[in-house]
Amino acid sequence: MVEILSVNKTTLLRKSLKKQGKTIVLVGGCFDILHPGHVFFLEKAKKVGDILVVFLESDQKVRELKGINRPVHTQIDRAKVLAALRAVDYVVLLPYIKNETEYDELVGKIKPDVIATTIKDANTSHHQRSARLVGAKFKLVARVINDYSTSSLISSITVQ
């Protein structure tokens, strides 16, 4: 069963999984309106380790990144949808993160073995740096397929 966790529980999670010898894969994102591109990415990320942990951005951060009318779904609703996916083992509800240093501190709490991302991800260099800081491997696991994006889905609905 998938667990939805606060950041405070990630250190305990890491310790438990490391004792079991599990390989932790970390991904992150907004995951506002789940689409096939998200599912494909999460399935590919899961294949590079034993446990897939999703860092889920706060509503405030999504608004900052995507615009005033976003997110469409609240963080807890987005977490519930992610938790229903077979590839996902844990969803971590991120607080509002102001800068990359705060993000790095949170990555340090989970100390993943792998940080996975898509090839089109704008934060690739930040993810690579985070991986180096915690001694994790950095993996580009999927290309964005068929130009799926929540923003383009919303635009196509709004135009009609």
N, CA and C atoms as an extended XYZ file, in Angstrom:
480
Properties=species:S:1:pos:R:3:atomname:S:1:resname:S:1:resid:I:1 pbc="F F F"
N         0.836       -1.187        0.000 N   MET     1
C         0.000        0.000        0.000 CA  MET     1
C         0.885        1.256        0.000 C   MET     1
N         0.538        2.193       -0.832 N   VAL     2
C         1.301        3.429       -0.956 CA  VAL     2
C         1.039        4.314        0.260 C   VAL     2
N         2.102        4.939        0.738 N   GLU     3
C         1.955        5.868        1.849 CA  GLU     3
C         2.161        7.294        1.366 C   GLU     3
N         1.346        8.191        1.905 N   ILE     4
C         1.505        9.622        1.669 CA  ILE     4
C         2.108       10.184        2.944 C   ILE     4
N         3.293       10.781        2.818 N   LEU     5
C         4.068       11.197        3.989 CA  LEU     5
C         4.344       12.693        4.009 C   LEU     5
N         4.556       13.196        5.210 N   SER     6
C         5.097       14.550        5.356 CA  SER     6
C         6.613       14.450        5.253 C   SER     6
N         7.266       15.559        5.031 N   VAL     7
C         8.722       15.596        4.941 CA  VAL     7
C         9.365       15.069        6.221 C   VAL     7
N         8.743       15.316        7.360 N   ASN     8
C         9.303       14.888        8.648 CA  ASN     8
C         9.487       13.380        8.743 C   ASN     8
N         8.738       12.615        7.984 N   LYS     9
C         8.815       11.151        8.048 CA  LYS     9
C         9.856       10.565        7.098 C   LYS     9
N        10.479       11.387        6.268 N   THR    10
C        11.366       10.842        5.240 CA  THR    10
C        12.648       10.235        5.809 C   THR    10
N        13.161       10.773        6.890 N   THR    11
C        14.378       10.212        7.482 CA  THR    11
C        14.107        8.807        8.004 C   THR    11
N        12.970        8.622        8.677 N   LEU    12
C        12.599        7.286        9.165 CA  LEU    12
C        12.386        6.325        8.010 C   LEU    12
N        11.757        6.822        6.950 N   LEU    13
C        11.534        5.998        5.764 CA  LEU    13
C        12.868        5.536        5.194 C   LEU    13
N        13.794        6.476        5.021 N   ARG    14
C        15.105        6.136        4.470 CA  ARG    14
C        15.791        5.066        5.299 C   ARG    14
N        15.809        5.246        6.613 N   LYS    15
C        16.482        4.283        7.492 CA  LYS    15
C        15.877        2.897        7.360 C   LYS    15
N        14.560        2.826        7.328 N   SER    16
C        13.865        1.554        7.204 CA  SER    16
C        14.174        0.874        5.871 C   SER    16
N        14.122        1.641        4.787 N   LEU    17
C        14.369        1.060        3.467 CA  LEU    17
C        15.826        0.643        3.297 C   LEU    17
N        16.749        1.417        3.839 N   LYS    18
C        18.169        1.066        3.736 CA  LYS    18
C        18.467       -0.219        4.512 C   LYS    18
N        17.817       -0.391        5.685 N   LYS    19
C        17.985       -1.626        6.461 CA  LYS    19
C        17.548       -2.841        5.659 C   LYS    19
N        16.534       -2.634        4.831 N   GLN    20
C        16.010       -3.718        3.990 CA  GLN    20
C        16.829       -3.912        2.713 C   GLN    20
N        17.828       -3.051        2.500 N   GLY    21
C        18.660       -3.152        1.314 CA  GLY    21
C        17.982       -2.681        0.036 C   GLY    21
N        16.983       -1.850        0.169 N   LYS    22
C        16.219       -1.367       -0.990 CA  LYS    22
C        16.921       -0.201       -1.676 C   LYS    22
N        16.805       -0.147       -2.988 N   THR    23
C        17.315        0.958       -3.788 CA  THR    23
C        16.196        1.982       -3.937 C   THR    23
N        16.453        3.211       -3.475 N   ILE    24
C        15.439        4.272       -3.494 CA  ILE    24
C        15.638        5.154       -4.725 C   ILE    24
N        14.555        5.309       -5.486 N   VAL    25
C        14.545        6.203       -6.646 CA  VAL    25
C        13.658        7.389       -6.283 C   VAL    25
N        14.173        8.585       -6.507 N   LEU    26
C        13.432        9.806       -6.203 CA  LEU    26
C        13.093       10.553       -7.482 C   LEU    26
N        11.833       10.953       -7.584 N   VAL    27
C        11.383       11.849       -8.648 CA  VAL    27
C        10.598       12.971       -7.980 C   VAL    27
N        10.376       14.029       -8.715 N   GLY    28
C         9.593       15.126       -8.162 CA  GLY    28
C         8.807       15.816       -9.248 C   GLY    28
N         7.784       16.544       -8.812 N   GLY    29
C         7.019       17.292       -9.791 CA  GLY    29
C         5.714       17.813       -9.246 C   GLY    29
N         4.944       18.409      -10.162 N   CYS    30
C         3.639       18.983       -9.836 CA  CYS    30
C         2.526       17.946       -9.977 C   CYS    30
N         2.560       17.171      -11.068 N   PHE    31
C         1.580       16.117      -11.333 CA  PHE    31
C         0.156       16.619      -11.129 C   PHE    31
N        -0.150       17.750      -11.759 N   ASP    32
C        -1.432       18.425      -11.531 CA  ASP    32
C        -2.612       17.678      -12.149 C   ASP    32
N        -2.589       17.465      -13.441 N   ILE    33
C        -3.596       16.626      -14.088 CA  ILE    33
C        -2.817       15.463      -14.673 C   ILE    33
N        -2.971       14.308      -14.064 N   LEU    34
C        -2.195       13.150      -14.478 CA  LEU    34
C        -2.545       12.762      -15.912 C   LEU    34
N        -1.531       12.519      -16.726 N   HIS    35
C        -1.737       12.125      -18.115 CA  HIS    35
C        -0.771       10.993      -18.464 C   HIS    35
N        -0.905       10.394      -19.661 N   PRO    36
C        -0.058        9.250      -20.019 CA  PRO    36
C         1.438        9.526      -19.929 C   PRO    36
N         1.862       10.751      -20.191 N   GLY    37
C         3.279       11.077      -20.061 CA  GLY    37
C         3.777       10.908      -18.636 C   GLY    37
N         2.970       11.327      -17.668 N   HIS    38
C         3.337       11.143      -16.257 CA  HIS    38
C         3.463        9.654      -15.927 C   HIS    38
N         2.477        8.884      -16.344 N   VAL    39
C         2.459        7.452      -16.030 CA  VAL    39
C         3.680        6.764      -16.643 C   VAL    39
N         3.965        7.081      -17.896 N   PHE    40
C         5.121        6.508      -18.579 CA  PHE    40
C         6.415        6.833      -17.821 C   PHE    40
N         6.577        8.093      -17.453 N   PHE    41
C         7.765        8.524      -16.707 CA  PHE    41
C         7.890        7.784      -15.378 C   PHE    41
N         6.812        7.704      -14.617 N   LEU    42
C         6.855        7.051      -13.304 CA  LEU    42
C         7.164        5.562      -13.438 C   LEU    42
N         6.605        4.922      -14.449 N   GLU    43
C         6.890        3.499      -14.671 CA  GLU    43
C         8.356        3.289      -15.031 C   GLU    43
N         8.915        4.151      -15.869 N   LYS    44
C        10.332        4.048      -16.238 CA  LYS    44
C        11.229        4.305      -15.025 C   LYS    44
N        10.879        5.289      -14.205 N   ALA    45
C        11.665        5.598      -13.009 CA  ALA    45
C        11.662        4.417      -12.037 C   ALA    45
N        10.536        3.795      -11.870 N   LYS    46
C        10.414        2.648      -10.956 CA  LYS    46
C        11.352        1.514      -11.368 C   LYS    46
N        11.580        1.357      -12.655 N   LYS    47
C        12.401        0.248      -13.152 CA  LYS    47
C        13.882        0.372      -12.805 C   LYS    47
N        14.340        1.547      -12.371 N   VAL    48
C        15.766        1.707      -12.060 CA  VAL    48
C        16.068        1.489      -10.579 C   VAL    48
N        15.085        1.039       -9.817 N   GLY    49
C        15.299        0.764       -8.400 CA  GLY    49
C        14.178       -0.073       -7.827 C   GLY    49
N        14.185       -0.198       -6.500 N   ASP    50
C        13.164       -1.001       -5.818 CA  ASP    50
C        11.973       -0.181       -5.363 C   ASP    50
N        12.251        1.023       -4.859 N   ILE    51
C        11.231        1.863       -4.243 CA  ILE    51
C        11.194        3.210       -4.949 C   ILE    51
N         9.996        3.615       -5.392 N   LEU    52
C         9.847        4.920       -6.045 CA  LEU    52
C         9.185        5.895       -5.081 C   LEU    52
N         9.910        6.971       -4.785 N   VAL    53
C         9.436        8.037       -3.912 CA  VAL    53
C         9.187        9.263       -4.784 C   VAL    53
N         7.990        9.844       -4.665 N   VAL    54
C         7.633       11.034       -5.434 CA  VAL    54
C         7.574       12.226       -4.500 C   VAL    54
N         8.402       13.232       -4.759 N   PHE    55
C         8.306       14.515       -4.067 CA  PHE    55
C         7.248       15.328       -4.806 C   PHE    55
N         6.179       15.678       -4.116 N   LEU    56
C         5.054       16.375       -4.737 CA  LEU    56
C         5.030       17.834       -4.303 C   LEU    56
N         5.125       18.722       -5.285 N   GLU    57
C         5.182       20.159       -5.020 CA  GLU    57
C         3.918       20.669       -4.320 C   GLU    57
N         4.103       21.686       -3.486 N   SER    58
C         2.997       22.333       -2.777 CA  SER    58
C         2.128       23.111       -3.761 C   SER    58
N         0.914       23.418       -3.347 N   ASP    59
C         0.017       24.216       -4.182 CA  ASP    59
C         0.627       25.582       -4.485 C   ASP    59
N         1.243       26.185       -3.493 N   GLN    60
C         1.851       27.504       -3.683 CA  GLN    60
C         2.976       27.452       -4.720 C   GLN    60
N         3.791       26.406       -4.673 N   LYS    61
C         4.886       26.270       -5.630 CA  LYS    61
C         4.347       26.036       -7.040 C   LYS    61
N         3.297       25.216       -7.159 N   VAL    62
C         2.704       24.974       -8.474 CA  VAL    62
C         2.177       26.288       -9.052 C   VAL    62
N         1.515       27.069       -8.227 N   ARG    63
C         0.998       28.376       -8.664 CA  ARG    63
C         2.137       29.265       -9.154 C   ARG    63
N         3.230       29.255       -8.413 N   GLU    64
C         4.400       30.062       -8.783 CA  GLU    64
C         5.005       29.591      -10.111 C   GLU    64
N         5.067       28.282      -10.298 N   LEU    65
C         5.686       27.719      -11.496 CA  LEU    65
C         4.771       27.750      -12.728 C   LEU    65
N         3.470       27.525      -12.508 N   LYS    66
C         2.562       27.296      -13.633 CA  LYS    66
C         1.557       28.412      -13.880 C   LYS    66
N         1.328       29.275      -12.892 N   GLY    67
C         0.401       30.379      -13.110 CA  GLY    67
C        -0.727       30.416      -12.101 C   GLY    67
N        -1.439       31.528      -12.116 N   ILE    68
C        -2.450       31.848      -11.108 CA  ILE    68
C        -3.600       30.836      -11.035 C   ILE    68
N        -3.951       30.216      -12.158 N   ASN    69
C        -5.075       29.273      -12.173 CA  ASN    69
C        -4.668       27.840      -11.864 C   ASN    69
N        -3.472       27.659      -11.408 N   ARG    70
C        -2.977       26.331      -11.094 CA  ARG    70
C        -2.599       26.276       -9.627 C   ARG    70
N        -2.636       25.144       -8.997 N   PRO    71
C        -2.966       23.854       -9.573 CA  PRO    71
C        -4.475       23.694       -9.771 C   PRO    71
N        -4.822       22.765      -10.624 N   VAL    72
C        -6.235       22.420      -10.812 CA  VAL    72
C        -6.703       21.619       -9.601 C   VAL    72
N        -5.835       20.717       -9.135 N   HIS    73
C        -6.145       19.868       -7.979 CA  HIS    73
C        -5.236       20.226       -6.809 C   HIS    73
N        -5.746       20.102       -5.600 N   THR    74
C        -4.940       20.380       -4.412 CA  THR    74
C        -3.823       19.345       -4.275 C   THR    74
N        -2.849       19.674       -3.478 N   GLN    75
C        -1.729       18.769       -3.263 CA  GLN    75
C        -2.205       17.417       -2.734 C   GLN    75
N        -3.120       17.421       -1.796 N   ILE    76
C        -3.581       16.141       -1.240 CA  ILE    76
C        -4.345       15.332       -2.282 C   ILE    76
N        -5.118       15.986       -3.137 N   ASP    77
C        -5.818       15.268       -4.205 CA  ASP    77
C        -4.825       14.716       -5.229 C   ASP    77
N        -3.809       15.499       -5.565 N   ARG    78
C        -2.776       15.019       -6.479 CA  ARG    78
C        -2.041       13.825       -5.875 C   ARG    78
N        -1.800       13.876       -4.570 N   ALA    79
C        -1.122       12.772       -3.880 CA  ALA    79
C        -1.965       11.498       -3.929 C   ALA    79
N        -3.257       11.634       -3.735 N   LYS    80
C        -4.142       10.462       -3.775 CA  LYS    80
C        -4.145        9.809       -5.151 C   LYS    80
N        -4.127       10.625       -6.200 N   VAL    81
C        -4.084       10.076       -7.555 CA  VAL    81
C        -2.756        9.356       -7.784 C   VAL    81
N        -1.653        9.970       -7.399 N   LEU    82
C        -0.345        9.327       -7.543 CA  LEU    82
C        -0.280        8.020       -6.754 C   LEU    82
N        -0.846        8.029       -5.565 N   ALA    83
C        -0.816        6.848       -4.704 CA  ALA    83
C        -1.581        5.674       -5.318 C   ALA    83
N        -2.468        5.940       -6.244 N   ALA    84
C        -3.243        4.884       -6.896 CA  ALA    84
C        -2.458        4.182       -8.003 C   ALA    84
N        -1.302        4.735       -8.366 N   LEU    85
C        -0.505        4.144       -9.442 CA  LEU    85
C         0.378        3.019       -8.923 C   LEU    85
N         0.439        1.959       -9.682 N   ARG    86
C         1.223        0.774       -9.310 CA  ARG    86
C         2.712        1.083       -9.145 C   ARG    86
N         3.250        1.999       -9.931 N   ALA    87
C         4.687        2.281       -9.899 CA  ALA    87
C         5.124        3.053       -8.650 C   ALA    87
N         4.210        3.766       -8.022 N   VAL    88
C         4.548        4.659       -6.905 CA  VAL    88
C         4.464        3.920       -5.575 C   VAL    88
N         5.523        4.078       -4.758 N   ASP    89
C         5.539        3.458       -3.427 CA  ASP    89
C         5.265        4.461       -2.317 C   ASP    89
N         5.784        5.687       -2.452 N   TYR    90
C         5.600        6.724       -1.440 CA  TYR    90
C         5.434        8.069       -2.130 C   TYR    90
N         4.560        8.888       -1.565 N   VAL    91
C         4.399       10.266       -2.020 CA  VAL    91
C         4.729       11.151       -0.826 C   VAL    91
N         5.647       12.081       -1.025 N   VAL    92
C         6.038       13.003        0.040 CA  VAL    92
C         5.465       14.379       -0.285 C   VAL    92
N         4.646       14.885        0.620 N   LEU    93
C         4.034       16.207        0.456 CA  LEU    93
C         5.058       17.274        0.818 C   LEU    93
N         5.532       17.974       -0.195 N   LEU    94
C         6.532       19.013        0.058 CA  LEU    94
C         5.858       20.280        0.575 C   LEU    94
N         6.511       20.943        1.513 N   PRO    95
C         6.054       22.287        1.883 CA  PRO    95
C         6.470       23.241        0.759 C   PRO    95
N         6.083       24.495        0.859 N   TYR    96
C         6.533       25.473       -0.125 CA  TYR    96
C         8.050       25.598       -0.013 C   TYR    96
N         8.733       25.409       -1.115 N   ILE    97
C        10.193       25.489       -1.150 CA  ILE    97
C        10.580       26.742       -1.918 C   ILE    97
N        11.336       27.613       -1.248 N   LYS    98
C        11.693       28.909       -1.842 CA  LYS    98
C        12.876       28.837       -2.792 C   LYS    98
N        13.804       27.904       -2.534 N   ASN    99
C        15.023       27.889       -3.339 CA  ASN    99
C        15.607       26.482       -3.426 C   ASN    99
N        16.619       26.352       -4.266 N   GLU   100
C        17.229       25.050       -4.494 CA  GLU   100
C        17.945       24.511       -3.261 C   GLU   100
N        18.455       25.394       -2.412 N   THR   101
C        19.127       24.953       -1.185 CA  THR   101
C        18.153       24.205       -0.280 C   THR   101
N        16.941       24.732       -0.133 N   GLU   102
C        15.924       24.051        0.678 CA  GLU   102
C        15.571       22.694        0.068 C   GLU   102
N        15.487       22.659       -1.250 N   TYR   103
C        15.193       21.390       -1.933 CA  TYR   103
C        16.312       20.385       -1.663 C   TYR   103
N        17.558       20.832       -1.762 N   ASP   104
C        18.698       19.950       -1.513 CA  ASP   104
C        18.661       19.377       -0.093 C   ASP   104
N        18.240       20.178        0.871 N   GLU   105
C        18.137       19.699        2.250 CA  GLU   105
C        17.118       18.565        2.354 C   GLU   105
N        16.004       18.707        1.640 N   LEU   106
C        14.980       17.657        1.661 CA  LEU   106
C        15.476       16.386        0.966 C   LEU   106
N        16.190       16.547       -0.133 N   VAL   107
C        16.775       15.393       -0.816 CA  VAL   107
C        17.764       14.700        0.124 C   VAL   107
N        18.495       15.484        0.901 N   GLY   108
C        19.442       14.927        1.870 CA  GLY   108
C        18.768       14.089        2.945 C   GLY   108
N        17.534       14.392        3.272 N   LYS   109
C        16.816       13.601        4.279 CA  LYS   109
C        16.473       12.202        3.767 C   LYS   109
N        16.163       12.085        2.485 N   ILE   110
C        15.796       10.777        1.933 CA  ILE   110
C        17.019       10.035        1.384 C   ILE   110
N        18.053       10.788        1.000 N   LYS   111
C        19.296       10.217        0.451 CA  LYS   111
C        18.995        9.085       -0.535 C   LYS   111
N        18.379        9.426       -1.661 N   PRO   112
C        18.058        8.377       -2.626 CA  PRO   112
C        19.314        7.793       -3.267 C   PRO   112
N        19.160        6.613       -3.819 N   ASP   113
C        20.249        5.996       -4.569 CA  ASP   113
C        20.273        6.525       -6.005 C   ASP   113
N        19.069        6.913       -6.484 N   VAL   114
C        18.915        7.401       -7.848 CA  VAL   114
C        17.961        8.595       -7.837 C   VAL   114
N        18.302        9.634       -8.586 N   ILE   115
C        17.367       10.719       -8.871 CA  ILE   115
C        17.056       10.606      -10.353 C   ILE   115
N        15.770       10.404      -10.652 N   ALA   116
C        15.344       10.188      -12.037 CA  ALA   116
C        14.553       11.391      -12.530 C   ALA   116
N        14.686       11.667      -13.819 N   THR   117
C        13.967       12.775      -14.424 CA  THR   117
C        13.704       12.471      -15.891 C   THR   117
N        12.979       13.378      -16.540 N   THR   118
C        12.745       13.254      -17.976 CA  THR   118
C        13.790       14.078      -18.716 C   THR   118
N        13.961       13.776      -19.971 N   ILE   119
C        14.948       14.478      -20.778 CA  ILE   119
C        14.562       15.935      -20.983 C   ILE   119
N        13.264       16.236      -20.989 N   LYS   120
C        12.812       17.607      -21.241 CA  LYS   120
C        12.733       18.459      -19.963 C   LYS   120
N        13.036       17.874      -18.810 N   ASP   121
C        12.918       18.591      -17.537 CA  ASP   121
C        13.842       19.804      -17.510 C   ASP   121
N        13.278       20.957      -17.169 N   ALA   122
C        14.041       22.210      -17.149 CA  ALA   122
C        15.073       22.246      -16.020 C   ALA   122
N        14.897       21.437      -14.984 N   ASN   123
C        15.792       21.474      -13.821 CA  ASN   123
C        16.844       20.378      -13.846 C   ASN   123
N        17.201       19.874      -15.023 N   THR   124
C        18.155       18.774      -15.115 CA  THR   124
C        19.460       19.084      -14.395 C   THR   124
N        20.019       20.271      -14.569 N   SER   125
C        21.290       20.595      -13.921 CA  SER   125
C        21.138       20.621      -12.396 C   SER   125
N        19.996       21.113      -11.915 N   HIS   126
C        19.761       21.106      -10.467 CA  HIS   126
C        19.660       19.671       -9.954 C   HIS   126
N        18.960       18.808      -10.677 N   HIS   127
C        18.826       17.407      -10.261 CA  HIS   127
C        20.190       16.708      -10.264 C   HIS   127
N        21.018       17.029      -11.256 N   GLN   128
C        22.363       16.449      -11.300 CA  GLN   128
C        23.182       16.896      -10.086 C   GLN   128
N        23.079       18.163       -9.746 N   ARG   129
C        23.806       18.689       -8.589 CA  ARG   129
C        23.308       18.041       -7.297 C   ARG   129
N        21.982       17.914       -7.154 N   SER   130
C        21.406       17.256       -5.967 CA  SER   130
C        21.909       15.823       -5.852 C   SER   130
N        21.956       15.131       -6.974 N   ALA   131
C        22.443       13.747       -6.970 CA  ALA   131
C        23.890       13.693       -6.488 C   ALA   131
N        24.726       14.598       -6.991 N   ARG   132
C        26.139       14.633       -6.557 CA  ARG   132
C        26.235       14.890       -5.056 C   ARG   132
N        25.415       15.813       -4.548 N   LEU   133
C        25.472       16.181       -3.128 CA  LEU   133
C        25.181       15.003       -2.201 C   LEU   133
N        24.288       14.105       -2.624 N   VAL   134
C        23.915       12.981       -1.756 CA  VAL   134
C        24.529       11.656       -2.198 C   VAL   134
N        25.367       11.703       -3.237 N   GLY   135
C        26.014       10.483       -3.712 CA  GLY   135
C        25.085        9.562       -4.478 C   GLY   135
N        24.064       10.122       -5.099 N   ALA   136
C        23.105        9.328       -5.869 CA  ALA   136
C        23.482        9.306       -7.344 C   ALA   136
N        22.972        8.321       -8.051 N   LYS   137
C        23.109        8.302       -9.504 CA  LYS   137
C        22.034        9.221      -10.073 C   LYS   137
N        22.350        9.843      -11.189 N   PHE   138
C        21.382       10.671      -11.899 CA  PHE   138
C        20.994        9.935      -13.168 C   PHE   138
N        19.679        9.742      -13.376 N   LYS   139
C        19.221        8.989      -14.549 CA  LYS   139
C        18.159        9.758      -15.306 C   LYS   139
N        18.374        9.893      -16.610 N   LEU   140
C        17.340       10.380      -17.514 CA  LEU   140
C        16.596        9.133      -17.960 C   LEU   140
N        15.361        8.959      -17.488 N   VAL   141
C        14.671        7.688      -17.701 CA  VAL   141
C        13.645        7.696      -18.818 C   VAL   141
N        13.221        8.877      -19.264 N   ALA   142
C        12.169        8.908      -20.284 CA  ALA   142
C        12.205       10.216      -21.047 C   ALA   142
N        11.792       10.130      -22.275 N   ARG   143
C        11.551       11.335      -23.066 CA  ARG   143
C        10.104       11.735      -22.844 C   ARG   143
N         9.808       13.005      -23.012 N   VAL   144
C         8.421       13.449      -22.966 CA  VAL   144
C         7.762       12.884      -24.219 C   VAL   144
N         6.640       12.184      -24.037 N   ILE   145
C         6.015       11.530      -25.184 CA  ILE   145
C         4.824       12.318      -25.709 C   ILE   145
N         4.734       12.355      -27.009 N   ASN   146
C         3.604       12.995      -27.700 CA  ASN   146
C         3.294       14.392      -27.181 C   ASN   146
N         4.292       15.084      -26.724 N   ASP   147
C         4.102       16.445      -26.216 CA  ASP   147
C         3.002       16.547      -25.161 C   ASP   147
N         2.847       15.498      -24.364 N   TYR   148
C         1.887       15.575      -23.267 CA  TYR   148
C         2.378       16.598      -22.258 C   TYR   148
N         1.506       17.459      -21.832 N   SER   149
C         1.794       18.344      -20.721 CA  SER   149
C         0.463       18.816      -20.160 C   SER   149
N         0.426       19.012      -18.862 N   THR   150
C        -0.800       19.491      -18.238 CA  THR   150
C        -1.175       20.858      -18.790 C   THR   150
N        -0.183       21.715      -18.973 N   SER   151
C        -0.461       23.068      -19.495 CA  SER   151
C        -1.109       23.009      -20.873 C   SER   151
N        -0.595       22.142      -21.764 N   SER   152
C        -1.202       22.065      -23.092 CA  SER   152
C        -2.590       21.431      -23.044 C   SER   152
N        -2.804       20.494      -22.135 N   LEU   153
C        -4.141       19.914      -21.971 CA  LEU   153
C        -5.146       20.990      -21.532 C   LEU   153
N        -4.744       21.803      -20.566 N   ILE   154
C        -5.605       22.867      -20.075 CA  ILE   154
C        -5.888       23.879      -21.190 C   ILE   154
N        -4.858       24.215      -21.961 N   SER   155
C        -5.043       25.162      -23.073 CA  SER   155
C        -6.029       24.627      -24.111 C   SER   155
N        -5.924       23.348      -24.434 N   SER   156
C        -6.818       22.791      -25.436 CA  SER   156
C        -8.266       22.750      -24.949 C   SER   156
N        -8.463       22.555      -23.664 N   ILE   157
C        -9.819       22.547      -23.098 CA  ILE   157
C       -10.380       23.965      -23.075 C   ILE   157
N        -9.548       24.932      -22.704 N   THR   158
C        -9.968       26.325      -22.596 CA  THR   158
C       -10.334       26.916      -23.948 C   THR   158
N        -9.602       26.534      -24.996 N   VAL   159
C        -9.824       27.079      -26.334 CA  VAL   159
C       -11.159       26.629      -26.892 C   VAL   159
N       -11.561       25.407      -26.606 N   GLN   160
C       -12.801       24.859      -27.177 CA  GLN   160
C       -13.989       25.489      -26.600 C   GLN   160
